Tab-separated table of C-alpha atoms and ligand atoms in Angstrom:
chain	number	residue	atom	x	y	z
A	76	UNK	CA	268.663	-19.544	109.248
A	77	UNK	CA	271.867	-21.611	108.399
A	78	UNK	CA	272.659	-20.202	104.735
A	79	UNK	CA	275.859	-21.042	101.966
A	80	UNK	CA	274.361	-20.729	98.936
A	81	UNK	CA	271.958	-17.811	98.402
A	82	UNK	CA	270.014	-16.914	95.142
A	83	UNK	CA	268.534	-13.015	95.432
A	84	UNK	CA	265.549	-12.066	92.996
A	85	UNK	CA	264.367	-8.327	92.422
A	86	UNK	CA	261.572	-6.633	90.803
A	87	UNK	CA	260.876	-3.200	90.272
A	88	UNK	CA	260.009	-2.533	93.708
A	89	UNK	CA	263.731	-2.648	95.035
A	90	UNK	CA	264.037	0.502	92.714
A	91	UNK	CA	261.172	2.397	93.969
A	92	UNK	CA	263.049	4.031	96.600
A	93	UNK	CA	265.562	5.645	94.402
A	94	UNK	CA	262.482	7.109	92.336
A	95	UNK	CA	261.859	4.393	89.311
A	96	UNK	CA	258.072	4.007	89.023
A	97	UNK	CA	256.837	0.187	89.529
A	98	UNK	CA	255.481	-1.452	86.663
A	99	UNK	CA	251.635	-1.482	87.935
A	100	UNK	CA	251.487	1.681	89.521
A	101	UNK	CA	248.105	2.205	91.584
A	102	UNK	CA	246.642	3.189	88.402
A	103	UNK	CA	247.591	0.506	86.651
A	104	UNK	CA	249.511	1.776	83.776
A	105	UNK	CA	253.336	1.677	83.807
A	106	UNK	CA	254.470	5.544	83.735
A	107	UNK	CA	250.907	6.202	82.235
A	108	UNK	CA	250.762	3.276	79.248
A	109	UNK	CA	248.985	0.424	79.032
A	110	UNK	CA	251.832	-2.233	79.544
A	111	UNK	CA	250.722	-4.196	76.196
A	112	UNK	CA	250.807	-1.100	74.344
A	113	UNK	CA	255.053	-0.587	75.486
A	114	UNK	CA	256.106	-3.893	76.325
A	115	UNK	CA	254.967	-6.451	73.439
A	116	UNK	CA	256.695	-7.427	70.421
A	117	UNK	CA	253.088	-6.669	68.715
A	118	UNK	CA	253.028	-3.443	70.065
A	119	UNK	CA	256.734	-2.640	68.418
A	120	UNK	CA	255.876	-3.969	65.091
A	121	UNK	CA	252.820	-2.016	65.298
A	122	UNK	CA	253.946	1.118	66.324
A	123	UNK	CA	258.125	0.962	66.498
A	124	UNK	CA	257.879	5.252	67.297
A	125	UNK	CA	255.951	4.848	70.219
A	126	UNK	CA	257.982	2.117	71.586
A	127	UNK	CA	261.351	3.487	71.102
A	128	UNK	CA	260.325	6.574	72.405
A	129	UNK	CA	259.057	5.044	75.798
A	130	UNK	CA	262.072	3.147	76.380
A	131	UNK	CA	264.255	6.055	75.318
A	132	UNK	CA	262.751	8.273	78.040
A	133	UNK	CA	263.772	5.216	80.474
A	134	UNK	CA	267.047	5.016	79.232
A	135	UNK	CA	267.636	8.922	80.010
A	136	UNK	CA	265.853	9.097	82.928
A	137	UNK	CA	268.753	6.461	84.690
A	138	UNK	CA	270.865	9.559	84.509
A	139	UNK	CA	268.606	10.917	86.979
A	140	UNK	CA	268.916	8.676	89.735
A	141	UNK	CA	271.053	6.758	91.613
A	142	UNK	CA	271.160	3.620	93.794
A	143	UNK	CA	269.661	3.116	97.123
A	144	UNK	CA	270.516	1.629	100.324
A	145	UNK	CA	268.472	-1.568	99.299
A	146	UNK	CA	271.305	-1.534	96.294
A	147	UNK	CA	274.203	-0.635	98.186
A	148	UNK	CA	273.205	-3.865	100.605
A	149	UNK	CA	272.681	-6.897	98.252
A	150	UNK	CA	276.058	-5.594	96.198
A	151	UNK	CA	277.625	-5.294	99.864
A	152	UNK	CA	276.983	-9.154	100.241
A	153	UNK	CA	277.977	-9.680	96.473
A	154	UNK	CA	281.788	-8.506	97.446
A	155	UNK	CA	281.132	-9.987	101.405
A	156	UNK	CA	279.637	-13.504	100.925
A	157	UNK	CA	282.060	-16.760	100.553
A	158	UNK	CA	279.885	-18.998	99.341
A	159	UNK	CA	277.718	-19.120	96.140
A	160	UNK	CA	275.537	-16.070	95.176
A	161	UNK	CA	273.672	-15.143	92.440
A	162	UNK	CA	271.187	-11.995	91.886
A	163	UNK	CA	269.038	-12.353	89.649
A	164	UNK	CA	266.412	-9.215	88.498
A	165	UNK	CA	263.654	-8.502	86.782
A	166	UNK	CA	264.973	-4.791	86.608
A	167	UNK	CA	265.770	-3.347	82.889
A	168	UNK	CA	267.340	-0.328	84.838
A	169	UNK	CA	271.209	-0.164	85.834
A	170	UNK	CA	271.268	0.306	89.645
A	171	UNK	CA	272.758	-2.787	90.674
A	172	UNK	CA	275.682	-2.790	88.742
A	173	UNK	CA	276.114	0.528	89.625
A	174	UNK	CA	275.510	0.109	92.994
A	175	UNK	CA	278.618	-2.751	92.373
A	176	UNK	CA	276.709	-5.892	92.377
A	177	UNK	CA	278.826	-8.009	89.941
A	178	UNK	CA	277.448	-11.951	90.167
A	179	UNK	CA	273.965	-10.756	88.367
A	180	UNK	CA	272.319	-11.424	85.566
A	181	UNK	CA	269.494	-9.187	84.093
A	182	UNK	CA	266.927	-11.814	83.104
A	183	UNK	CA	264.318	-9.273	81.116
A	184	UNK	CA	266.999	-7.205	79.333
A	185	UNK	CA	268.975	-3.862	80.209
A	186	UNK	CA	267.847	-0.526	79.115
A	187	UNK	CA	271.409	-0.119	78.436
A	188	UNK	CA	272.072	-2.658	75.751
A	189	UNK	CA	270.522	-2.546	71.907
A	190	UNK	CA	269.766	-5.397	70.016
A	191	UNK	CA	270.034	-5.396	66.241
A	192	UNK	CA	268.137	-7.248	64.134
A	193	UNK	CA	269.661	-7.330	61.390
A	194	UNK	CA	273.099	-8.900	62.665
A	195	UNK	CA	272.011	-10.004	66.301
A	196	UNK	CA	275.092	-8.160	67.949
A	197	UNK	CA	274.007	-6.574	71.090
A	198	UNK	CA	276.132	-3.516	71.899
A	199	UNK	CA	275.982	-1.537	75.235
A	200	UNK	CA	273.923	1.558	74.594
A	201	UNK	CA	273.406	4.934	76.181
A	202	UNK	CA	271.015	7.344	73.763
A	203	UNK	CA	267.930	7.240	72.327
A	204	UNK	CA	267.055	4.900	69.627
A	205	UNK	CA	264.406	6.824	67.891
A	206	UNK	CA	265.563	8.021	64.679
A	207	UNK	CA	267.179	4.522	63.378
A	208	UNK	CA	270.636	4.399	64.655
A	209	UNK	CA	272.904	2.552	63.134
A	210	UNK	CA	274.526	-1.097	64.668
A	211	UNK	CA	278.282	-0.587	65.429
A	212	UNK	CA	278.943	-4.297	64.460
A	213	UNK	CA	277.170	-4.225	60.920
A	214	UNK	CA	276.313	-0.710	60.268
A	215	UNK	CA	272.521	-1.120	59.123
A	216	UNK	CA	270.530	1.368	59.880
A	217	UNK	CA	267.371	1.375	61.509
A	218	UNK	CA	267.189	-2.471	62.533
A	219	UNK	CA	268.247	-1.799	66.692
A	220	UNK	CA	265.134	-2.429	68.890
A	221	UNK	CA	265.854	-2.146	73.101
A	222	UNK	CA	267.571	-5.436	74.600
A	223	UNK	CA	264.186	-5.578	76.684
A	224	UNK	CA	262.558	-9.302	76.991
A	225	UNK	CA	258.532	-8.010	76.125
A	226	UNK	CA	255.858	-10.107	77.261
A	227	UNK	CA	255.618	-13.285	75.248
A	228	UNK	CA	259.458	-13.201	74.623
A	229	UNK	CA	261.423	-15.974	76.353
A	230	UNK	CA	263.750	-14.448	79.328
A	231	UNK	CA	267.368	-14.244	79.462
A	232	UNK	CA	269.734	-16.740	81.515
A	233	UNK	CA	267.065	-19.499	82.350
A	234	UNK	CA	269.404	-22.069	82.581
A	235	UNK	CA	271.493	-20.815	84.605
A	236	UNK	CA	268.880	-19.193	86.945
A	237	UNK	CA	267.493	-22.557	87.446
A	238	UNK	CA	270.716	-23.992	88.014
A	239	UNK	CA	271.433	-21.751	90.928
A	240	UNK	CA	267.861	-22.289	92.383
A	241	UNK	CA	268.147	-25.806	92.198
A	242	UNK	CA	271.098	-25.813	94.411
A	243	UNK	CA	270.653	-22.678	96.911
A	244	UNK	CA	269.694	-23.087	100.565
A	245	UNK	CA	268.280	-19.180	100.526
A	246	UNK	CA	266.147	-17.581	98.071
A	247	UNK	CA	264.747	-14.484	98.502
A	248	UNK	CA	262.637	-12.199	96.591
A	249	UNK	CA	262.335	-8.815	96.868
A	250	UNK	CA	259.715	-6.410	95.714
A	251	UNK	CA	258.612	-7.944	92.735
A	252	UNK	CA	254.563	-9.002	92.150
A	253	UNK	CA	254.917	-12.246	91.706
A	254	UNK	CA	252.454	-11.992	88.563
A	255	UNK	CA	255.038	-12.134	85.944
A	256	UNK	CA	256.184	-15.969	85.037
A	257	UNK	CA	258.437	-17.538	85.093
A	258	UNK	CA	260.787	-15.569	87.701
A	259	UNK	CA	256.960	-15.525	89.227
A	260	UNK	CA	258.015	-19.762	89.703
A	261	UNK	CA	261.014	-19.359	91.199
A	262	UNK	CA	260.424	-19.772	94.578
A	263	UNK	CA	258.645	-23.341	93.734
A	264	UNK	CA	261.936	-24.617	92.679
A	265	UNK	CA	263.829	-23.421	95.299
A	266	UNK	CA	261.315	-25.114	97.692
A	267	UNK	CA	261.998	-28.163	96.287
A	268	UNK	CA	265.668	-27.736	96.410
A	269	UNK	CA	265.127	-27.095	100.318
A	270	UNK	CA	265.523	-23.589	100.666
A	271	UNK	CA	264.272	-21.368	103.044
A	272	UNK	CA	262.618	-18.765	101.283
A	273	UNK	CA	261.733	-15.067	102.234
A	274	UNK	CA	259.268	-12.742	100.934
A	275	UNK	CA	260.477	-8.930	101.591
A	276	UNK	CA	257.724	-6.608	100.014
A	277	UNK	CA	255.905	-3.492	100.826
A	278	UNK	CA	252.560	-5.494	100.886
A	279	UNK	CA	252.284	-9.567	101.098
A	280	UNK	CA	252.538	-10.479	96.842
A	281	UNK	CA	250.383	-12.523	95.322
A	282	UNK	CA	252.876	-15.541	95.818
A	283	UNK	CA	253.082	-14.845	99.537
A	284	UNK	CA	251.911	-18.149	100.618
A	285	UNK	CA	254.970	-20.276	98.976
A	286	UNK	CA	257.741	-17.893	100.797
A	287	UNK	CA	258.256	-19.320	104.560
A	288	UNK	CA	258.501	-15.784	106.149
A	289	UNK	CA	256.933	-12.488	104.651
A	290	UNK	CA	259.256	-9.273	106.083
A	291	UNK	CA	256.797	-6.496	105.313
A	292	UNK	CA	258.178	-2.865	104.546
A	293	UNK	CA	260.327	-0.923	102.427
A	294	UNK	CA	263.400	-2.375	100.678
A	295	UNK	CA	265.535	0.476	101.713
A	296	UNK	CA	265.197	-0.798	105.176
A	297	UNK	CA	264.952	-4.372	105.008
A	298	UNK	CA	267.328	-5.499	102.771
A	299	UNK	CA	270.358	-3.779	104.950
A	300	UNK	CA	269.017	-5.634	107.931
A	301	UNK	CA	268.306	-8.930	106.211
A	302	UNK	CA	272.040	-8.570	104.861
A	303	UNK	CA	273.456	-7.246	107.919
A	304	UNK	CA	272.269	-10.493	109.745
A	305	UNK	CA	273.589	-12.492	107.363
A	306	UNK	CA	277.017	-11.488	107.401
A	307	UNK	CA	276.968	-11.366	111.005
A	308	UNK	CA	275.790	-15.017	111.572
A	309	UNK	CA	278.496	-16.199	108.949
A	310	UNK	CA	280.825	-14.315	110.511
A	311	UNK	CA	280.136	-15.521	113.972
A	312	UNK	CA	280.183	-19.165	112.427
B	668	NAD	P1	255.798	-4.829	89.760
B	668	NAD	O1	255.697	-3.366	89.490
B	668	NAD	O2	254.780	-5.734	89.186
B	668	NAD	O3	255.774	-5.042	91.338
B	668	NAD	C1	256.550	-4.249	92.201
B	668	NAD	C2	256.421	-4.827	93.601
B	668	NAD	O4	257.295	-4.089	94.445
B	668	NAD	C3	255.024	-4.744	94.193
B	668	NAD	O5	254.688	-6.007	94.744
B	668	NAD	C4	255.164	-3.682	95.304
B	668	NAD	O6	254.366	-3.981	96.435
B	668	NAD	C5	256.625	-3.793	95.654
B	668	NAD	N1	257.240	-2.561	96.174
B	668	NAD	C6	257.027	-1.289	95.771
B	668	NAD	N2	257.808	-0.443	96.445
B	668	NAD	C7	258.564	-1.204	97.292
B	668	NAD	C8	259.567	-0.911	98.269
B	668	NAD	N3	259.977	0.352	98.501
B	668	NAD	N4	260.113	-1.936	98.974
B	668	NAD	C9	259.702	-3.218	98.758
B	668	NAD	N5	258.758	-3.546	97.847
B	668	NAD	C10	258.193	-2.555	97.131
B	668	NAD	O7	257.263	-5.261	89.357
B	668	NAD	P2	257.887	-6.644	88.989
B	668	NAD	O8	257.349	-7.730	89.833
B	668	NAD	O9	259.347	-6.419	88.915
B	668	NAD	O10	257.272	-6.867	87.512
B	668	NAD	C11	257.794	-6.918	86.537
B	668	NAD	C12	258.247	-6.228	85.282
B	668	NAD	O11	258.423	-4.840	85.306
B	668	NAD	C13	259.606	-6.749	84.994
B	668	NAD	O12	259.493	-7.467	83.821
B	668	NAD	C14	260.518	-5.550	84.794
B	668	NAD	O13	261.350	-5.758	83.674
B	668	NAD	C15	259.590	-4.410	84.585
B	668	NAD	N6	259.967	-3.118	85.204
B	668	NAD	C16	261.247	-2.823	85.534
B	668	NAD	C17	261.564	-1.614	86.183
B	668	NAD	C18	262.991	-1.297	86.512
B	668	NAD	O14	263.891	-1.733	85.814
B	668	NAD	N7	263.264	-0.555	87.605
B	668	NAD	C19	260.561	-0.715	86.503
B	668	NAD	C20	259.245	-1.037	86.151
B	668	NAD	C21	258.967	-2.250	85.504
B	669	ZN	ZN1	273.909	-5.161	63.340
């Protein structure tokens, strides 16, 4: 595998390890709610409390844990790799950048941001946002919703995402379900571009079939070895 220009995508499964429930857990629910009921904007014009509230608990809870060796890896080969690189994730949580992954882009949102509606400043965010807030670039109260893309909202940094994919020579994607379009997609352009694609996931995804090689097992383990090898063969180049 002769690689220069890699493209990484995550899901919530790269943060499993460090003790951030998936989105479908074997139940089905996402930390015990129906996902349309927490993560459409129908839901937050219905019932703005409710919404708030679950993403508030998600915001604190970051303080809780910390980034894993599946982190510490792909930021490893951020700061390590010559050639182009670009993570992408489907992750609203903060455990890249803290692991020090800096060539990322967040294409669903960050827990960490809030977006007002009343301006459309988005300003980095750490407490809850129950109880109306007010924006730090306009002052209105009550108008900040969670910088979260919700089902039916159009993600963040498409251009660019395709851009990247469109040119890379590696893609690989790494826990993620590969039910949730378009980052669900991805790996169809990148085919076309010519890349060889891996699949690293607990369990084969749904979009198994498009990757060239499936590495089956936790992210904690793979990802060091996947980046390990990486280095190592550029190095050795
Ligand atoms: P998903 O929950 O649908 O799928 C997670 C995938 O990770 C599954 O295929 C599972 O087999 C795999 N997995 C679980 N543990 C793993 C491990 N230790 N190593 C490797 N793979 C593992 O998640 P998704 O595909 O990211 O779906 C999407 C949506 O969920 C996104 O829109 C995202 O914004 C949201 N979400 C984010 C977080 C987070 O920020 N950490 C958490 C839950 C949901
Ligand atoms: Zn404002």
């Amino acid at each position: 595998m002769k690689a220069e220009r890699i493209v990484i995508l995550t899901g919530a499964g790269v943060s499993a390890e460090s003790g951030v429930p998936t989105f479908r857990g074997p139940d089905g629910l996402w930390e015990g709610h129906r996902v349309e009921d927490v993560a459409t904007p129908e839901a937050f014009a219905a019932r703005p409390g409710v919404v708030q509230a679950f993403y508030d608990a998600r915001r604190a809870r970051l303080a809780e844990v910390a980034p894993n060796a599946a982190h510490d890896a792909l930021a490893r080969l951020d700061r390590e790799w010559p050639g182009e690189f670009l993570l992408v994730t489907q992750n609203v949580d903060d455990l890249h950048e803290r692991a020090g992954s800096r060539r990322l882009l967040h294409m669903h949102g960050e827990l960490k941001s809030a977006w007002c509606l009343a301006c459309g400043a988005r300003s980095p965010w750490e407490g809850p946002l129950a109880g109306g807030p007010a924006c730090p670039a306009c002052g209105a109260k009550g108008r900040m919703r969670p910088d979260i893309v919700w089902f039916g909202e159009i993600p963040y940094h498409l251009d660019a995402i395709d851009q990247a994919l469109a040119a890379c020579d590696l893609f690989v994607a790494i826990g993620t379900s590969g039910l949730v379009y378009p980052a669900a997609g991805f790996v169809e352009t990148a085919r076309f571009a010519g890349a060889y694609c891996i699949e690293i996931n607990l369990e084969p995804s749904d979009m198994a079939s498009r990757f060239h090689e499936q590495r089956t097992g936790p992210a904690g383990r793979l990802v060091p070895e996947l980046v390990e090898a990486l280095l190592s063969a550029r190095a050795a180049a």
